[in-house]
């Protein structure tokens, strides 16, 4: 069965650079979440989209933005990268949120040097 | 403070023993979910229990939910070395047709030794 696809799997950027992370949800899933997980930390919610509209916002820095496109894929754009942005970034998708579980991608490991 | 706080933070048991992890939360929820994460990998959904359910089973997993105490427990019976992972509870709010967010707890790191 198709899973959530994230790309790239690994990314190395320098401070002050920009990074774009992509997420392709499971077909027919209408909700996408983005999470950030620092080393040894629990996943922290960044932002979610329902039917291509931003739905909820968590602890997402102003330097980050995200959107969901007409084909339901989502992109997380991160600018002016800082060393502290180094983390695993997970995307998850679900269908009719509130009644079903979220399926997570394998994550993108971002390293800022 | 965390919406979902789990204890213990770390648990080490021998293969064949049972492992129990607890999760507490603060607000009303639609459902509570348990996820497993192997080191550096994605989270894998294990089981979902709705707010009107009290207990649910899936294979060697048993989940309980006490909404009056705002707590849940995950029991893994007859543990195996392959169960070694971090386990997170996540609470979900929001109504059908809207989106909200899963809020994750701090996780329990389970180590199962031979």
Short mmCIF file of C-alpha atoms in Angstrom, two decimals:
data_model
loop_
_atom_site.label_atom_id
_atom_site.label_comp_id
_atom_site.label_asym_id
_atom_site.label_seq_id
_atom_site.Cartn_x
_atom_site.Cartn_y
_atom_site.Cartn_z
CA UNK A 1 0.00 0.00 0.00
CA UNK A 2 1.16 3.53 -0.70
CA UNK A 3 2.64 5.38 2.25
CA UNK A 4 3.51 8.97 2.97
CA UNK A 5 6.51 9.97 0.90
CA UNK A 6 8.91 12.64 2.06
CA UNK A 7 11.79 14.10 0.16
CA UNK A 8 14.61 14.52 0.50
CA UNK A 9 15.47 11.99 3.18
CA UNK A 10 18.57 13.88 4.21
CA UNK A 11 19.50 17.50 3.73
CA UNK A 12 22.53 19.48 4.78
CA UNK A 13 22.35 23.25 4.66
CA UNK A 14 24.46 26.09 5.92
CA UNK A 15 23.26 28.75 8.33
CA UNK A 16 21.09 31.41 6.72
CA UNK A 17 20.30 29.20 3.75
CA UNK A 18 16.83 28.11 2.68
CA UNK A 19 15.44 24.59 2.62
CA UNK A 20 12.29 23.12 1.09
CA UNK A 21 10.90 19.84 2.33
CA UNK A 22 8.26 17.97 0.37
CA UNK A 23 5.52 15.62 1.47
CA UNK A 24 3.26 13.43 -0.65
CA UNK A 25 0.35 12.14 1.43
CA UNK A 26 -1.42 8.86 1.02
CA UNK A 27 -3.93 9.10 -1.85
CA UNK A 28 -7.36 10.33 -0.78
CA UNK A 29 -6.06 11.60 2.54
CA UNK A 30 -7.37 15.11 3.12
CA UNK A 31 -5.18 16.22 6.02
CA UNK A 32 -1.46 16.81 6.25
CA UNK A 33 0.54 17.54 9.38
CA UNK A 34 4.13 18.69 9.77
CA UNK A 35 6.15 17.86 12.87
CA UNK A 36 9.65 18.68 14.04
CA UNK A 37 11.57 16.28 16.26
CA UNK A 38 14.84 17.36 17.79
CA UNK A 39 17.37 14.83 19.11
CA UNK A 40 15.86 12.96 22.04
CA UNK A 41 12.72 15.10 21.89
CA UNK A 42 9.09 14.31 21.26
CA UNK A 43 7.55 15.37 17.96
CA UNK A 44 6.45 18.99 18.04
CA UNK A 45 3.53 20.06 15.91
CA UNK A 46 4.28 22.75 13.37
CA UNK A 47 1.28 23.14 11.09
CA UNK A 48 -1.59 21.24 9.49
CA UNK A 49 -3.69 21.53 6.37
CA UNK A 50 -7.18 20.24 5.73
CA UNK A 51 -8.43 20.18 2.17
CA UNK A 52 -5.58 22.46 1.07
CA UNK A 53 -6.37 25.13 3.63
CA UNK A 54 -4.19 25.83 6.63
CA UNK A 55 -6.03 24.41 9.57
CA UNK A 56 -3.94 24.69 12.68
CA UNK A 57 -0.64 26.19 13.60
CA UNK A 58 1.72 25.12 16.34
CA UNK A 59 5.19 26.20 17.31
CA UNK A 60 6.25 27.09 13.79
CA UNK A 61 8.79 29.92 13.54
CA UNK A 62 7.96 32.89 11.35
CA UNK A 63 10.92 31.90 9.19
CA UNK A 64 9.01 28.79 8.18
CA UNK A 65 6.04 28.61 5.88
CA UNK A 66 4.08 25.78 4.38
CA UNK A 67 1.39 25.16 1.86
CA UNK A 68 -0.65 22.36 0.42
CA UNK A 69 -1.10 22.23 -3.32
CA UNK A 70 -4.02 21.20 -5.52
CA UNK A 71 -2.66 17.65 -5.78
CA UNK A 72 -2.55 17.55 -1.94
CA UNK A 73 1.20 17.41 -1.68
CA UNK A 74 2.67 19.82 0.81
CA UNK A 75 5.90 21.74 1.10
CA UNK A 76 7.58 23.17 4.17
CA UNK A 77 9.81 26.13 3.37
CA UNK A 78 12.43 27.11 5.88
CA UNK A 79 14.44 30.29 5.47
CA UNK A 80 17.33 31.89 7.35
CA UNK A 81 18.22 28.50 8.75
CA UNK A 82 19.72 28.33 12.20
CA UNK A 83 21.76 25.59 13.85
CA UNK A 84 18.79 24.88 16.11
CA UNK A 85 16.66 23.96 13.12
CA UNK A 86 18.62 20.73 12.80
CA UNK A 87 16.06 18.01 13.41
CA UNK A 88 13.93 15.31 11.88
CA UNK A 89 10.93 16.74 10.09
CA UNK A 90 7.98 14.44 9.72
CA UNK A 91 4.95 14.74 7.57
CA UNK A 92 1.83 12.76 8.32
CA UNK A 93 -1.45 12.38 6.54
CA UNK A 94 -4.87 11.20 7.55
CA UNK A 95 -8.35 11.02 6.23
CA UNK A 96 -11.27 12.83 7.84
CA UNK A 97 -9.31 13.89 10.85
CA UNK A 98 -10.87 13.14 14.18
CA UNK A 99 -11.86 9.63 13.28
CA UNK A 100 -8.74 8.02 11.95
CA UNK A 101 -5.09 7.62 12.66
CA UNK A 102 -2.27 9.58 11.10
CA UNK A 103 0.30 7.86 8.93
CA UNK A 104 3.80 9.21 9.09
CA UNK A 105 6.49 9.44 6.46
CA UNK A 106 10.06 8.38 7.18
CA UNK A 107 11.05 11.97 7.78
CA UNK A 108 13.63 14.36 6.43
CA UNK A 109 16.75 14.75 8.49
CA UNK A 110 17.87 18.34 8.22
CA UNK A 111 21.35 19.24 9.39
CA UNK A 112 22.29 22.90 9.53
CA UNK A 113 26.03 23.54 9.69
CA UNK B 1 3.46 21.69 29.96
CA UNK B 2 2.97 18.69 27.72
CA UNK B 3 -0.53 17.69 26.69
CA UNK B 4 0.60 14.10 26.88
CA UNK B 5 3.06 13.12 29.52
CA UNK B 6 4.23 9.60 29.75
CA UNK B 7 5.79 7.54 32.41
CA UNK B 8 8.10 5.92 32.82
CA UNK B 9 10.48 7.81 30.57
CA UNK B 10 12.55 4.67 30.20
CA UNK B 11 11.75 1.04 30.83
CA UNK B 12 14.04 -1.98 30.63
CA UNK B 13 12.60 -5.48 30.77
CA UNK B 14 13.51 -8.98 29.75
CA UNK B 15 12.02 -10.78 26.80
CA UNK B 16 8.77 -12.47 27.71
CA UNK B 17 7.85 -9.95 30.39
CA UNK B 18 5.01 -7.46 30.07
CA UNK B 19 5.62 -3.76 29.61
CA UNK B 20 3.21 -1.10 30.80
CA UNK B 21 3.44 2.53 29.80
CA UNK B 22 1.19 5.30 31.04
CA UNK B 23 0.09 8.55 29.51
CA UNK B 24 -1.68 11.49 31.08
CA UNK B 25 -3.21 14.44 29.33
CA UNK B 26 -4.89 17.69 30.30
CA UNK B 27 -7.73 18.59 27.95
CA UNK B 28 -10.75 16.84 26.50
CA UNK B 29 -10.01 14.65 23.52
CA UNK B 30 -11.68 12.90 20.61
CA UNK B 31 -9.30 10.02 20.69
CA UNK B 32 -5.94 8.92 21.97
CA UNK B 33 -3.42 7.09 19.85
CA UNK B 34 -0.25 5.20 20.54
CA UNK B 35 2.69 5.28 18.21
CA UNK B 36 5.98 3.48 18.09
CA UNK B 37 9.24 4.92 16.83
CA UNK B 38 12.46 3.11 16.19
CA UNK B 39 15.50 5.31 16.58
CA UNK B 40 15.63 7.98 13.89
CA UNK B 41 12.75 6.48 11.99
CA UNK B 42 9.17 7.51 11.31
CA UNK B 43 6.37 6.98 13.78
CA UNK B 44 4.21 3.95 13.26
CA UNK B 45 0.61 3.95 14.39
CA UNK B 46 -0.20 1.14 16.82
CA UNK B 47 -3.70 1.63 18.10
CA UNK B 48 -6.42 4.27 18.44
CA UNK B 49 -8.94 4.42 21.25
CA UNK B 50 -11.87 6.78 21.07
CA UNK B 51 -13.00 8.88 23.99
CA UNK B 52 -16.11 6.74 24.47
CA UNK B 53 -14.10 3.51 24.65
CA UNK B 54 -12.46 2.17 27.77
CA UNK B 55 -10.33 -0.67 26.51
CA UNK B 56 -9.03 -1.94 23.21
CA UNK B 57 -6.92 -4.87 22.13
CA UNK B 58 -4.74 -5.46 19.12
CA UNK B 59 -2.57 -8.55 19.10
CA UNK B 60 -0.21 -8.28 22.06
CA UNK B 61 -1.28 -4.70 22.73
CA UNK B 62 -3.89 -3.65 25.24
CA UNK B 63 -4.85 -0.01 25.68
CA UNK B 64 -7.04 1.45 28.36
CA UNK B 65 -8.49 4.92 28.56
CA UNK B 66 -9.86 6.62 31.65
CA UNK B 67 -11.29 9.96 30.61
CA UNK B 68 -12.22 10.86 34.18
CA UNK B 69 -8.56 10.66 35.13
CA UNK B 70 -7.37 11.82 31.72
CA UNK B 71 -5.02 8.91 31.45
CA UNK B 72 -4.27 5.94 29.25
CA UNK B 73 -2.05 2.91 29.50
CA UNK B 74 -0.42 0.72 26.90
CA UNK B 75 0.36 -2.85 27.84
CA UNK B 76 2.60 -4.97 25.65
CA UNK B 77 2.40 -8.61 26.65
CA UNK B 78 5.08 -11.25 26.13
CA UNK B 79 7.57 -8.66 24.98
CA UNK B 80 10.18 -9.40 22.34
CA UNK B 81 13.54 -7.85 21.60
CA UNK B 82 11.98 -6.40 18.46
CA UNK B 83 9.63 -4.35 20.64
CA UNK B 84 12.59 -2.18 21.63
CA UNK B 85 11.60 1.33 20.58
CA UNK B 86 10.18 4.58 21.87
CA UNK B 87 6.45 4.66 22.44
CA UNK B 88 4.43 7.85 22.26
CA UNK B 89 0.87 8.62 23.12
CA UNK B 90 -0.85 11.31 21.10
CA UNK B 91 -4.14 13.02 21.78
CA UNK B 92 -6.40 14.39 19.12
CA UNK B 93 -9.08 17.03 19.36
CA UNK B 94 -11.30 18.62 16.76
CA UNK B 95 -14.49 17.60 15.02
CA UNK B 96 -15.25 15.63 11.90
CA UNK B 97 -14.73 17.78 8.85
CA UNK B 98 -12.20 19.96 10.57
CA UNK B 99 -8.56 19.42 11.17
CA UNK B 100 -6.69 19.88 14.36
CA UNK B 101 -3.49 18.33 15.51
CA UNK B 102 -2.10 15.32 17.22
CA UNK B 103 -0.28 16.34 20.35
CA UNK B 104 2.45 13.96 21.34
CA UNK B 105 3.71 13.11 24.77
CA UNK B 106 7.33 12.84 25.76
CA UNK B 107 7.57 9.15 25.05
CA UNK B 108 8.72 6.05 26.86
CA UNK B 109 11.90 4.42 25.71
CA UNK B 110 11.45 0.64 26.00
CA UNK B 111 14.43 -1.69 26.00
CA UNK B 112 13.73 -5.41 25.80
CA UNK B 113 16.73 -7.60 26.48
CA UNK B 114 17.24 -11.28 25.77
#
